[in-house]
Amino acid sequence: MSQLIPNSSESLLEGLNPQQRKAVEHRGRGLLIVAGAGSGKTRVLTHRIAHFLSNRELWPSQVLAITFTNKAASEMRERVEALVGETAEGMWIKTFHSTCLQILRRESDHLSQDSNFTVYDSSDSRALIKRLMREAGVEDTDLKPQQIQAAISNAKNELKDAEDFSSTADKSNPRNRVIAEIYYAYTEELTRNNAFDFDDLIAQTVGLLRAFPEIRQKYQKRFRHILVDEYQDTNHAQYALIRELTRPLPEGYENFHPQTGEVLPSVGLTVVGDSDQSIYAFRGADIRNITEFERDFPGAETILLEQNYRSTQNILSAANAVISQNFDRPAKNLWTDAGSGELLTLFTGYDERNEAAFVVDRINEMQQQGVNLNEIAILYRTNALTPPVENELKSQRIAYQVIGGLKFYERKEIKDALAYLVAISNPRDDEAVRRILNTPARGIGAKTELKIAQLARSEDLSFQQALLKTSELGLGPKLTSAIETFTELLASLRDQLEIEQPAKILEQVLSGSGYKTQLENSRDPQDEARVENLDALIGQIYDYQAQNPEGSLTDYLADVTLASAQDDLDEESGLVSLMTLHTAKGLEYPVVFLIGLEQGTLPHVRAFDEPGGLAEERRLMYVGMTRAKQKLVLSCALTRTLFGSQQSMMASSFLGDIPEELIDTVGERRGGSAPKPVSRWQGAITTPSQLRDNDDLQLVAGDRIHHDSFGEGQVIEVNGNPPRQTAEIRFDSGQIKKLMVKVAPIRVLK
């Protein structure tokens, strides 16, 4: 093994501070590393893994490292590979959900689902629940599909199945009766469709480990040390998973050392986390998992990491001042030797537009000073705060990305394409087949779909199997022919699974179904973008194949489902990043704007009615502040438009926790008479970038033009009159674009 490890045991300790070194070298059954924000926890984890390998204490295949996001898992893997080389390939460095997915696929013989089961994402689950509500006649109640979905998700995170939920719920509450009814139906449908939802992956794995000691024995023999990142964010099901993988095995199932024959000790466990960054209670995260770790794992040791390598001292002192107001927290005080740095900026705007103008003008200033846009993040408590900021960014032509909004894989055309792939991979998935039955339009309406569904139910068939028997329904030759053509298409594509890779199959789907052709022939400009999105999807699948040569279509579909909001982040794009504070967890930026800091927003109004709510909101503020490396700008507004009317706002109480000597205050003063409204912040750049004006430009069909982004092309058609005149242009790249002549960055070629 030593030949495979490029770094010696001692070299792995170089450059670590005393506490980090202590954490890397610690040996024992349990270790809790309390890692403050920016304290180098990933470095400690990766060096700890490499140290085990370098000392020949573990084989790579005996290591399981668990994270919460694909982004974090990728970063950890890259760092471990840099330390141990190709040896890292033998490790499991995965998210909770991908770890459980792999276990469930391997142990599918013990499940009601086949190994090629589909994993439903949130939108798939919600669509199924909506249909079940309609069929149960409860869609007109006050309950929304997303509310039932949340209730089912919470139950599964507490390891309560439909029966458990029904037996413990208050039946006098009609809402609970409806949820229980839908939960039963939802569970049955998932089984019929050979599918699990996101929450099932963990809950089913825990159930498997509890029901079959031999399976728990198998994985405890495989994984001799488990490392868990962000342990403060674990919910009950995730906590139970770790417990099952590490607790002593029952008599008769012990694992023995292959050389000595001695009973192997319990699996080692290292968890990393910070109770000050526990912000996911709404998702079931239980802060007690970390605060009571030593009770749960007797003999475990706790090591505190307080030296910060991310932020300046002024930022850390301000964040410490905010979080110190929370009671019953382990004493911790972040510090750095990187110097004091700039003071924090606090801006108070007259209204939300005034606040947005200030933020964007400051970004303009920073850009002129050489700051790259991808070094800037705008963070907020809720998505409702973004429209004024987005409008201002657009007006000043500053490129940005919203992380955690409508993701690529949630767009209709992408969901449609993936539904075809699911229907091919998992013929039992009724929801996927029903989605694409009339996509593109085949003349198969909702009434026909319902008849087919009823036939499937009556004969205990999958929806796809029922399609083969529709001749019995007397639908008429035209409908019957359309259904036959559809089923033949699916069958021919399924035949390609063994010989073609996923990207080729998707290309055949899009051409064979007529879906892409329909979009290409459309005059709707949005359909042009949809074609581009489908081309991007094909490209992404080709990339997946290159990185996972052995990956199947089923594997790819699972990876898509397990993607998180942070996976949408393009750090090389040159775009300002906008995201909620929850999404920003684990990220860092040289410059951070934290906006909307008013009572009722942060802390959120709901926090005042929930036990521990205010403490969690303060932790959320702390997380936001500690994302900043060099500059932190805080902002609020005197008034904000809420529910269609302008309302006076109070500054967040959290701002009062920050010592005045750490803040440079700008903007409107509180108290006294309100100043007159202004459209822009009076004190920064007062004029937006000049818009292009092509008023004198005359285009006719046949003109050759040059576009700053798309290159050269030829005018096909000109419509309308200035200033709203548009031109349809076919570029030499093959793209056809419809542009507004007045403002488009174009010029006529001689």
XYZ file of C-alpha atoms in Angstrom:
750
model
C 0.000 0.000 0.000
C 2.798 2.427 0.824
C 3.847 2.563 -2.818
C 0.431 3.862 -3.750
C 0.527 6.727 -1.244
C 2.634 9.621 -2.549
C 2.762 11.389 0.836
C 4.357 10.035 3.994
C 2.599 10.119 7.323
C 4.717 13.048 8.521
C 4.390 15.089 5.334
C 0.627 14.899 5.671
C 0.882 16.851 8.936
C 2.936 19.707 7.510
C 1.177 23.075 7.425
C -1.569 22.011 9.839
C -2.212 24.068 12.952
C -2.021 22.233 16.315
C -5.766 21.499 16.521
C -5.971 20.340 12.917
C -2.974 18.082 13.487
C -4.561 16.653 16.618
C -7.724 15.838 14.648
C -5.789 14.108 11.852
C -3.750 11.971 14.278
C -6.572 11.050 16.684
C -7.352 7.376 17.012
C -10.355 5.931 18.752
C -13.870 4.763 17.969
C -15.497 8.188 17.805
C -14.313 11.711 16.996
C -16.339 14.926 16.770
C -14.533 17.772 15.036
C -16.318 21.037 15.827
C -15.209 23.071 12.841
C -16.012 26.752 12.789
C -16.734 28.440 9.461
C -13.635 28.551 7.251
C -11.511 26.548 9.703
C -10.261 24.051 7.110
C -12.543 21.110 7.870
C -12.268 19.607 4.388
C -8.493 19.732 4.653
C -8.634 17.967 8.007
C -10.999 15.282 6.721
C -8.957 14.554 3.603
C -5.661 14.526 5.480
C -7.186 12.238 8.106
C -8.177 9.756 5.378
C -4.721 9.930 3.790
C -3.095 9.491 7.208
C -5.043 6.254 7.794
C -3.881 4.942 4.422
C -0.294 6.075 4.789
C -0.027 4.245 8.125
C -1.606 1.136 6.542
C -4.412 1.228 9.085
C -7.087 1.077 6.374
C -7.414 -0.024 2.793
C -9.014 2.540 0.487
C -12.069 0.321 0.040
C -12.614 0.397 3.815
C -13.283 4.150 3.840
C -16.748 5.676 3.493
C -16.913 9.482 3.441
C -20.404 11.029 3.360
C -21.326 14.589 2.382
C -24.572 16.453 1.708
C -23.989 17.741 -1.821
C -22.418 16.414 -4.998
C -20.267 19.540 -5.084
C -18.821 18.792 -1.629
C -18.272 15.126 -2.536
C -16.431 16.097 -5.736
C -14.240 18.569 -3.887
C -13.379 15.992 -1.221
C -12.590 13.354 -3.831
C -10.308 15.722 -5.742
C -8.433 16.625 -2.575
C -8.026 13.013 -1.501
C -6.803 12.101 -4.988
C -4.210 14.871 -4.769
C -2.914 13.285 -1.550
C -3.137 9.557 -2.311
C -3.244 9.365 -6.106
C -5.223 6.658 -7.900
C -5.759 4.849 -4.609
C -8.765 7.103 -3.994
C -10.704 5.225 -6.664
C -11.385 2.435 -4.203
C -13.157 4.693 -1.707
C -16.782 5.616 -1.381
C -16.909 9.418 -1.247
C -20.579 10.111 -1.769
C -23.642 11.996 -0.596
C -26.060 10.372 1.839
C -28.501 9.693 -0.972
C -26.014 8.306 -3.496
C -24.547 6.026 -0.793
C -27.982 4.615 -0.030
C -28.864 4.385 -3.714
C -25.878 2.155 -4.340
C -26.683 -0.057 -1.348
C -30.323 -0.426 -2.448
C -29.341 -1.322 -6.009
C -26.963 -3.994 -4.693
C -29.486 -5.414 -2.235
C -32.591 -5.175 -4.411
C -33.298 -8.897 -3.895
C -34.535 -7.931 -0.435
C -36.808 -5.130 -1.722
C -40.219 -4.917 -3.378
C -38.603 -2.863 -6.178
C -36.309 -4.174 -8.937
C -32.714 -3.015 -9.222
C -33.571 -0.687 -12.128
C -35.978 1.334 -9.969
C -36.598 4.970 -10.795
C -35.809 7.715 -8.266
C -38.497 10.419 -8.179
C -37.350 13.958 -7.615
C -39.464 16.549 -5.841
C -41.449 17.582 -8.915
C -42.153 13.940 -9.861
C -43.439 13.234 -6.352
C -45.605 16.350 -6.331
C -47.125 15.474 -9.717
C -47.997 11.983 -8.479
C -49.541 13.341 -5.266
C -51.575 15.832 -7.300
C -52.977 13.016 -9.445
C -53.787 10.887 -6.394
C -55.607 13.817 -4.789
C -57.663 14.266 -7.940
C -58.535 10.567 -8.067
C -59.456 10.578 -4.368
C -61.702 13.618 -4.846
C -59.770 15.802 -2.375
C -58.116 18.243 -4.763
C -60.586 20.995 -3.841
C -59.693 20.942 -0.136
C -57.532 23.566 1.565
C -54.621 21.114 1.405
C -52.124 21.740 -1.383
C -50.067 18.939 -3.010
C -46.860 20.493 -1.684
C -48.256 20.424 1.867
C -49.047 16.718 1.632
C -45.657 16.150 0.046
C -43.947 17.935 2.952
C -45.920 15.912 5.506
C -44.977 12.617 3.818
C -41.345 13.718 3.557
C -41.239 14.644 7.254
C -42.773 11.279 8.166
C -40.185 9.377 6.131
C -37.368 11.407 7.668
C -38.712 10.267 11.031
C -38.787 6.686 9.665
C -42.583 6.548 9.784
C -44.233 4.634 6.947
C -47.867 5.147 5.934
C -49.104 2.765 8.634
C -46.986 4.435 11.340
C -48.208 7.854 10.276
C -51.834 6.755 10.277
C -51.590 5.146 13.712
C -49.944 8.170 15.370
C -51.736 11.022 13.608
C -54.623 12.856 15.252
C -57.588 11.454 13.257
C -59.910 14.120 14.594
C -58.059 16.500 12.297
C -59.518 16.092 8.766
C -56.204 17.243 7.248
C -54.416 14.301 8.871
C -57.021 11.872 7.549
C -56.478 13.147 3.998
C -52.680 12.997 4.353
C -52.864 9.445 5.705
C -55.103 8.371 2.807
C -52.822 9.909 0.197
C -49.697 8.531 1.930
C -51.074 4.981 1.603
C -51.983 5.511 -2.064
C -48.644 7.215 -2.765
C -46.713 4.278 -1.293
C -48.683 1.804 -3.386
C -48.113 3.804 -6.555
C -44.368 4.018 -5.963
C -44.233 0.233 -5.628
C -46.357 -0.230 -8.770
C -44.088 2.135 -10.675
C -40.908 0.415 -9.445
C -39.840 3.708 -7.934
C -38.518 5.293 -4.761
C -38.679 8.945 -3.886
C -35.758 10.933 -2.540
C -36.583 10.308 1.117
C -37.074 6.578 0.541
C -33.426 6.133 -0.340
C -32.342 6.674 3.255
C -35.441 5.324 5.006
C -35.412 2.100 2.971
C -31.689 1.587 3.593
C -32.163 1.984 7.339
C -35.040 -0.506 7.207
C -32.872 -2.930 5.234
C -29.998 -2.728 7.728
C -32.368 -3.246 10.658
C -34.289 -6.137 9.106
C -31.298 -8.102 7.814
C -28.330 -8.401 10.215
C -26.336 -10.166 7.493
C -26.545 -7.053 5.299
C -25.415 -4.831 8.183
C -22.607 -7.317 8.821
C -21.592 -7.122 5.161
C -21.276 -3.324 5.094
C -19.627 -3.092 8.494
C -17.014 -5.521 7.221
C -16.584 -3.408 4.100
C -16.451 0.033 5.767
C -14.101 0.104 8.752
C -14.162 3.894 9.141
C -16.956 6.305 8.276
C -16.505 10.071 8.014
C -19.533 12.398 7.908
C -19.395 16.056 6.876
C -21.874 18.720 8.101
C -23.129 16.423 10.835
C -25.230 19.196 12.388
C -27.518 19.022 9.335
C -28.435 15.340 9.735
C -32.059 14.425 10.299
C -33.318 11.410 12.246
C -33.157 9.021 9.280
C -29.569 10.045 8.444
C -28.607 9.737 12.089
C -30.167 6.253 12.181
C -28.225 5.250 9.057
C -24.919 6.170 10.701
C -25.957 4.348 13.895
C -26.768 1.143 11.976
C -23.458 1.219 10.130
C -21.420 1.715 13.315
C -23.242 0.063 16.244
C -22.053 -3.349 17.494
C -23.319 -6.352 15.552
C -25.597 -8.915 17.248
C -24.186 -12.215 18.500
C -23.585 -14.618 15.653
C -22.961 -11.888 13.077
C -19.597 -10.612 14.270
C -16.859 -9.879 11.750
C -13.473 -11.487 12.299
C -9.969 -10.378 11.383
C -8.825 -12.502 8.410
C -5.336 -13.117 9.908
C -5.797 -13.173 13.665
C -9.343 -14.522 13.800
C -10.211 -11.952 16.478
C -13.559 -10.185 16.529
C -13.204 -6.861 14.731
C -13.972 -3.775 16.821
C -16.919 -1.549 15.973
C -16.624 0.657 12.909
C -14.744 3.905 13.543
C -16.624 7.179 13.132
C -15.473 10.737 12.475
C -18.075 13.493 12.212
C -17.459 17.141 11.400
C -19.872 19.934 12.063
C -20.717 23.162 13.793
C -23.866 23.699 15.839
C -23.622 27.422 14.982
C -24.328 26.516 11.350
C -27.360 24.304 11.960
C -29.963 25.928 9.677
C -32.064 23.089 8.293
C -34.609 22.398 11.044
C -37.370 22.896 8.440
C -35.964 19.827 6.638
C -35.900 17.762 9.808
C -32.275 18.432 10.801
C -31.843 17.809 14.516
C -29.166 19.915 16.211
C -29.129 17.370 19.049
C -27.327 14.926 16.748
C -24.195 17.006 17.168
C -24.746 18.512 20.632
C -25.342 15.034 22.099
C -22.728 13.181 20.035
C -20.578 12.188 23.009
C -23.645 10.733 24.737
C -24.587 8.722 21.666
C -21.047 7.469 21.130
C -19.477 6.835 24.564
C -15.731 7.342 24.614
C -15.802 9.769 21.707
C -13.560 12.818 21.821
C -14.294 16.382 20.698
C -11.701 18.628 19.026
C -12.416 22.304 18.395
C -11.186 24.151 15.266
C -11.392 27.932 15.768
C -8.691 29.359 13.499
C -10.360 30.724 10.374
C -8.610 30.740 6.986
C -11.370 32.471 5.005
C -12.407 35.812 6.411
C -10.836 38.948 7.831
C -10.962 39.556 11.581
C -13.553 42.341 11.285
C -15.961 39.986 9.529
C -15.306 37.257 12.093
C -15.698 39.624 15.065
C -19.043 40.810 13.698
C -20.235 37.243 13.083
C -19.051 36.165 16.556
C -20.988 39.065 18.088
C -24.196 37.947 16.364
C -23.968 34.232 17.150
C -22.839 34.792 20.754
C -26.390 35.939 21.551
C -27.577 32.342 21.174
C -27.742 30.496 24.468
C -26.820 26.876 25.169
C -24.109 26.747 22.498
C -20.586 25.394 22.967
C -18.166 28.228 23.553
C -16.325 29.009 20.326
C -14.681 32.164 19.030
C -13.368 32.278 15.479
C -10.109 34.137 14.886
C -7.635 34.682 12.090
C -4.095 35.907 11.636
C -5.003 37.400 8.236
C -5.438 40.931 9.607
C -8.427 43.176 10.404
C -9.417 43.945 6.824
C -12.109 46.414 5.762
C -14.959 47.527 7.958
C -18.352 46.037 7.158
C -20.625 48.339 5.125
C -24.197 48.883 6.335
C -26.556 50.607 3.898
C -30.104 51.709 4.661
C -32.150 52.466 1.577
C -35.391 54.397 1.278
C -37.073 51.383 -0.374
C -36.170 48.090 -2.044
C -35.401 49.783 -5.389
C -33.090 52.213 -3.658
C -31.392 49.274 -1.910
C -31.018 47.389 -5.210
C -29.533 50.445 -6.929
C -26.940 50.779 -4.173
C -25.969 47.102 -4.387
C -25.602 47.122 -8.168
C -23.734 50.434 -8.231
C -21.251 49.059 -5.717
C -20.827 45.977 -7.924
C -20.169 48.315 -10.866
C -17.528 50.133 -8.839
C -15.861 46.882 -7.815
C -15.869 45.647 -11.406
C -14.087 48.831 -12.496
C -11.537 48.186 -9.729
C -10.755 44.733 -11.143
C -13.076 42.500 -9.095
C -14.450 39.633 -11.213
C -18.207 39.164 -11.160
C -17.865 35.476 -10.159
C -16.215 36.699 -6.944
C -19.446 38.401 -5.850
C -22.534 36.869 -4.242
C -25.845 38.458 -3.247
C -27.515 36.505 -0.437
C -31.029 36.805 0.963
C -33.484 35.094 3.285
C -36.246 34.515 0.739
C -36.479 34.491 -3.060
C -39.141 37.216 -2.901
C -36.350 39.767 -2.358
C -34.712 39.229 -5.763
C -36.930 41.036 -8.355
C -35.672 44.607 -7.645
C -32.061 43.399 -7.628
C -32.516 41.385 -10.830
C -34.173 44.352 -12.548
C -31.308 46.609 -11.578
C -28.676 44.089 -12.686
C -30.435 43.794 -16.047
C -30.690 47.561 -16.469
C -26.961 47.938 -15.912
C -26.182 44.896 -18.063
C -24.445 42.981 -15.317
C -24.540 39.232 -15.924
C -25.840 37.083 -13.077
C -27.068 33.593 -12.194
C -29.794 32.643 -9.729
C -28.775 29.479 -7.903
C -31.585 27.232 -6.790
C -34.244 28.780 -9.026
C -35.684 26.874 -11.959
C -32.966 24.347 -12.493
C -31.940 23.007 -15.869
C -33.393 19.578 -15.110
C -36.751 21.072 -14.075
C -37.471 22.677 -17.462
C -40.365 21.119 -19.323
C -38.452 19.971 -22.379
C -35.765 18.387 -20.208
C -38.333 16.622 -18.019
C -40.045 15.360 -21.178
C -36.799 13.992 -22.657
C -35.847 12.325 -19.384
C -39.334 10.816 -19.065
C -38.728 9.012 -22.371
C -35.470 7.633 -20.979
C -37.184 6.542 -17.738
C -39.972 4.806 -19.677
C -37.341 2.886 -21.643
C -35.218 2.038 -18.587
C -38.084 1.199 -16.206
C -41.235 0.029 -18.066
C -43.144 -0.133 -14.765
C -42.930 3.641 -14.227
C -46.486 4.709 -15.082
C -45.887 8.390 -14.371
C -43.123 8.652 -16.959
C -45.186 6.866 -19.631
C -48.256 9.007 -18.959
C -46.170 12.188 -19.222
C -44.973 11.354 -22.740
C -48.084 9.561 -24.028
C -49.150 12.692 -25.927
C -45.770 14.477 -26.054
C -45.413 15.509 -28.805
C -49.129 15.672 -29.606
C -50.491 12.380 -30.977
C -54.175 13.086 -30.553
C -54.321 11.029 -27.332
C -56.360 13.108 -24.876
C -57.028 12.980 -21.141
C -60.170 10.826 -21.510
C -58.253 8.176 -23.445
C -55.446 8.267 -20.890
C -57.995 7.700 -18.101
C -59.505 4.702 -19.930
C -56.052 3.150 -20.295
C -55.317 3.787 -16.589
C -58.597 2.105 -15.613
C -57.741 -0.889 -17.817
C -54.335 -1.127 -16.119
C -55.976 -1.055 -12.701
C -58.652 -3.607 -13.495
C -56.170 -6.128 -14.889
C -53.297 -5.300 -12.500
C -51.040 -4.182 -15.324
C -48.524 -1.373 -15.650
C -49.701 1.529 -17.783
C -47.218 0.546 -20.484
C -48.523 -3.038 -20.484
C -52.095 -1.746 -20.745
C -51.125 0.220 -23.862
C -50.590 -3.113 -25.634
C -54.219 -4.061 -24.978
C -55.956 -0.838 -25.995
C -57.550 -2.578 -28.984
C -59.992 -3.939 -26.397
C -61.214 -0.426 -25.561
C -62.799 0.359 -28.924
C -60.933 3.661 -29.318
C -61.231 3.786 -33.087
C -58.591 3.161 -35.749
C -56.909 6.578 -35.571
C -56.339 6.497 -31.790
C -55.397 2.814 -31.811
C -52.846 3.440 -34.556
C -51.322 6.388 -32.641
C -50.951 4.254 -29.497
C -49.446 1.368 -31.468
C -46.898 3.696 -33.052
C -45.983 5.005 -29.596
C -45.539 1.539 -28.059
C -43.495 0.375 -31.042
C -41.215 3.382 -30.587
C -40.626 2.548 -26.898
C -40.007 -1.123 -27.714
C -37.484 -0.325 -30.462
C -35.646 2.098 -28.173
C -35.588 -0.458 -25.350
C -33.944 -2.915 -27.752
C -31.103 -0.405 -28.114
C -30.289 -0.383 -24.385
C -27.795 -3.230 -24.651
C -25.946 -1.864 -27.666
C -26.145 1.925 -27.429
C -25.007 4.375 -24.769
C -27.486 6.784 -23.137
C -26.624 9.818 -25.319
C -27.291 7.888 -28.544
C -30.572 6.597 -27.164
C -31.657 10.148 -26.334
C -30.793 11.290 -29.857
C -32.962 8.461 -31.192
C -35.751 9.450 -28.778
C -35.779 13.059 -29.939
C -35.709 12.163 -33.623
C -37.932 9.061 -33.518
C -40.658 10.700 -31.430
C -40.740 13.853 -33.563
C -40.306 15.946 -30.397
C -37.239 17.867 -31.555
C -38.581 18.347 -35.089
C -41.768 19.876 -33.694
C -39.757 22.400 -31.687
C -37.432 23.190 -34.594
C -40.388 23.931 -36.896
C -42.052 26.193 -34.332
C -42.080 29.980 -34.788
C -42.122 30.472 -31.012
C -38.743 31.978 -29.953
C -38.984 30.023 -26.673
C -39.011 26.760 -28.624
C -35.673 27.739 -30.139
C -34.267 27.958 -26.619
C -35.827 24.568 -25.820
C -33.995 22.984 -28.769
C -30.756 24.478 -27.450
C -31.519 23.045 -24.001
C -32.074 19.579 -25.480
C -28.774 19.833 -27.362
C -27.138 20.820 -24.074
C -28.705 17.773 -22.410
C -27.231 15.473 -25.057
C -23.848 17.110 -24.514
C -24.124 16.608 -20.748
C -24.902 12.912 -21.218
C -21.850 12.546 -23.457
C -19.786 14.166 -20.667
C -21.310 11.756 -18.157
C -20.358 8.790 -20.367
C -16.780 10.041 -20.655
C -16.485 10.299 -16.861
C -18.434 7.082 -16.166
C -17.608 4.618 -18.968
C -19.425 1.809 -17.154
C -22.431 3.947 -16.265
C -25.797 2.714 -17.490
C -28.892 4.694 -18.419
C -30.327 3.843 -15.001
C -27.172 5.182 -13.310
C -27.353 8.422 -15.271
C -31.025 8.997 -14.430
C -30.292 8.480 -10.733
C -27.412 10.975 -10.858
C -29.719 13.564 -12.399
C -32.276 13.092 -9.646
C -29.650 13.453 -6.914
C -28.391 16.811 -8.201
C -28.621 19.682 -5.681
C -29.051 23.430 -6.053
C -25.338 24.059 -5.599
C -24.646 21.804 -8.562
C -26.149 24.522 -10.785
C -23.412 26.908 -9.704
C -20.957 27.822 -12.447
C -17.961 29.289 -10.652
C -16.063 30.054 -13.860
C -18.894 31.846 -15.606
C -18.071 35.464 -14.812
C -21.544 35.932 -13.333
C -22.709 37.471 -10.063
C -24.334 34.698 -7.994
C -27.721 35.223 -6.331
C -28.964 32.655 -3.840
C -30.750 32.138 -0.547
C -28.786 31.853 2.661
C -29.689 28.174 2.871
C -28.232 27.511 -0.583
C -25.065 29.489 0.250
C -24.135 27.120 3.062
C -20.645 25.707 2.403
C -19.719 28.330 -0.216
C -17.423 31.340 0.014
C -16.890 34.557 -1.957
C -14.451 37.467 -1.726
C -17.417 39.858 -1.723
C -20.821 39.166 -0.172
C -23.925 41.379 -0.164
C -26.466 40.352 2.471
C -29.732 42.157 1.632
C -33.181 42.562 3.168
C -32.027 42.674 6.787
C -35.307 43.718 8.383
C -37.508 42.370 11.155
C -39.921 39.905 9.637
C -37.471 38.950 6.885
C -34.327 38.066 8.835
C -35.334 37.049 11.417
C -38.311 35.699 9.501
C -41.752 36.454 10.886
C -42.484 32.735 11.409
C -39.482 32.369 13.706
C -41.226 34.254 16.515
C -43.913 31.544 16.797
C -41.628 28.492 16.653
C -39.551 27.074 19.535
C -35.904 27.740 18.777
C -36.920 29.664 15.658
C -35.116 32.886 16.565
C -31.907 30.993 17.415
C -31.972 29.269 14.028
C -32.515 32.593 12.238
C -29.486 33.996 14.061
C -27.470 30.975 12.903
C -28.673 31.721 9.378
C -27.377 35.286 9.677
C -24.073 33.906 10.975
C -23.787 31.531 8.015
C -24.407 34.398 5.592
C -21.816 36.660 7.196
C -19.133 33.970 7.259
C -19.426 33.348 3.498
C -17.483 36.597 2.970
C -13.704 36.504 2.641
C -12.730 40.165 2.243
C -15.761 42.413 2.021
C -19.190 42.133 3.625
C -21.986 44.569 2.731
C -25.209 44.513 4.780
C -28.345 46.313 3.628
C -31.945 47.007 4.610
C -34.726 49.379 3.591
C -36.938 51.899 5.407
C -39.951 50.774 3.387
C -40.678 47.702 1.303
C -43.594 46.803 -0.943
C -45.359 43.810 0.587
C -48.645 42.331 -0.578
C -49.149 45.206 -2.996
C -48.652 48.074 -0.539
C -45.677 49.969 0.825
C -44.927 49.168 4.451
C -42.508 50.677 6.956
C -39.766 48.315 8.042
C -37.585 47.984 11.123
C -33.951 47.039 10.849
C -33.123 43.462 11.830
C -32.435 43.076 15.527
C -29.328 41.087 14.531
C -27.734 44.288 13.199
C -27.849 45.697 16.721
C -25.618 42.846 17.916
C -22.711 44.059 15.757
C -20.340 46.554 17.493
C -20.541 50.015 15.875
C -16.749 50.220 15.514
C -16.874 47.367 12.984
C -19.353 49.114 10.661
C -19.148 51.895 8.089
C -22.720 53.198 7.844
C -24.044 54.787 4.614
C -27.476 55.653 3.194
C -30.644 57.009 4.763
C -30.807 57.777 8.475
C -33.537 56.246 10.596
C -35.796 58.503 12.554
C -37.144 61.954 11.703
C -39.036 62.659 8.517
C -38.618 60.244 5.683
C -36.566 61.539 2.762
C -38.087 61.924 -0.666
C -38.075 58.778 -2.756
C -35.202 58.510 -5.196
C -34.912 56.141 -8.117
C -31.254 55.523 -7.566
C -28.837 55.594 -4.653
C -27.478 59.115 -4.307
C -23.826 58.592 -3.671
C -22.513 55.959 -5.978
C -22.578 55.746 -9.742
C -25.672 57.706 -10.696
C -26.132 56.758 -14.352
C -26.536 53.300 -15.780
C -24.425 52.054 -18.637
C -25.472 53.665 -21.905
C -27.796 51.512 -23.968
C -26.928 50.941 -27.610
C -29.125 52.983 -29.936
C -29.370 51.832 -33.570
C -32.080 54.309 -34.602
C -30.285 55.104 -37.864
C -29.755 51.441 -38.790
C -31.797 50.322 -41.821
C -31.983 46.570 -42.508
C -33.518 44.695 -45.420
C -33.725 40.981 -46.215
C -30.436 39.775 -47.679
C -28.190 42.164 -45.690
C -25.028 40.642 -44.213
C -24.473 41.668 -40.593
C -22.051 41.064 -37.721
C -23.261 40.419 -34.151
C -20.888 40.879 -31.209
C -21.788 37.455 -29.753
C -23.132 35.352 -32.641
C -20.746 36.438 -35.419
C -21.732 36.957 -39.051
C -25.124 36.176 -40.526
C -27.761 37.148 -43.093
C -31.031 38.981 -42.545
C -33.988 36.735 -43.467
C -36.879 39.009 -42.587
C -37.558 42.466 -41.076
C -40.835 43.178 -39.264
C -42.428 46.228 -37.676
C -41.309 49.819 -37.465
C -38.762 51.585 -35.244
C -38.340 51.579 -32.303
C -39.917 48.097 -32.041
C -38.608 46.787 -35.341
C -37.297 43.188 -35.261
C -35.042 41.272 -37.621
C -34.835 37.527 -38.085
C -31.239 36.540 -38.830
C -29.684 33.238 -39.861
C -26.130 33.150 -38.534
C -23.328 31.248 -40.223
C -23.291 28.898 -37.221
C -26.750 27.686 -38.287
C -28.600 29.473 -35.472
C -31.622 31.636 -36.272
C -32.250 34.571 -33.929
C -34.957 37.241 -33.725
C -33.378 40.505 -32.548
C -34.612 43.994 -31.615
C -32.913 46.219 -34.209
C -32.762 49.329 -31.997
C -30.568 47.796 -29.278
C -28.956 44.668 -30.783
C -25.111 44.769 -30.934
C -25.049 44.480 -34.733
C -23.570 46.317 -37.723
C -24.073 45.944 -41.456
C -21.162 44.466 -43.378
C -20.132 46.210 -46.593
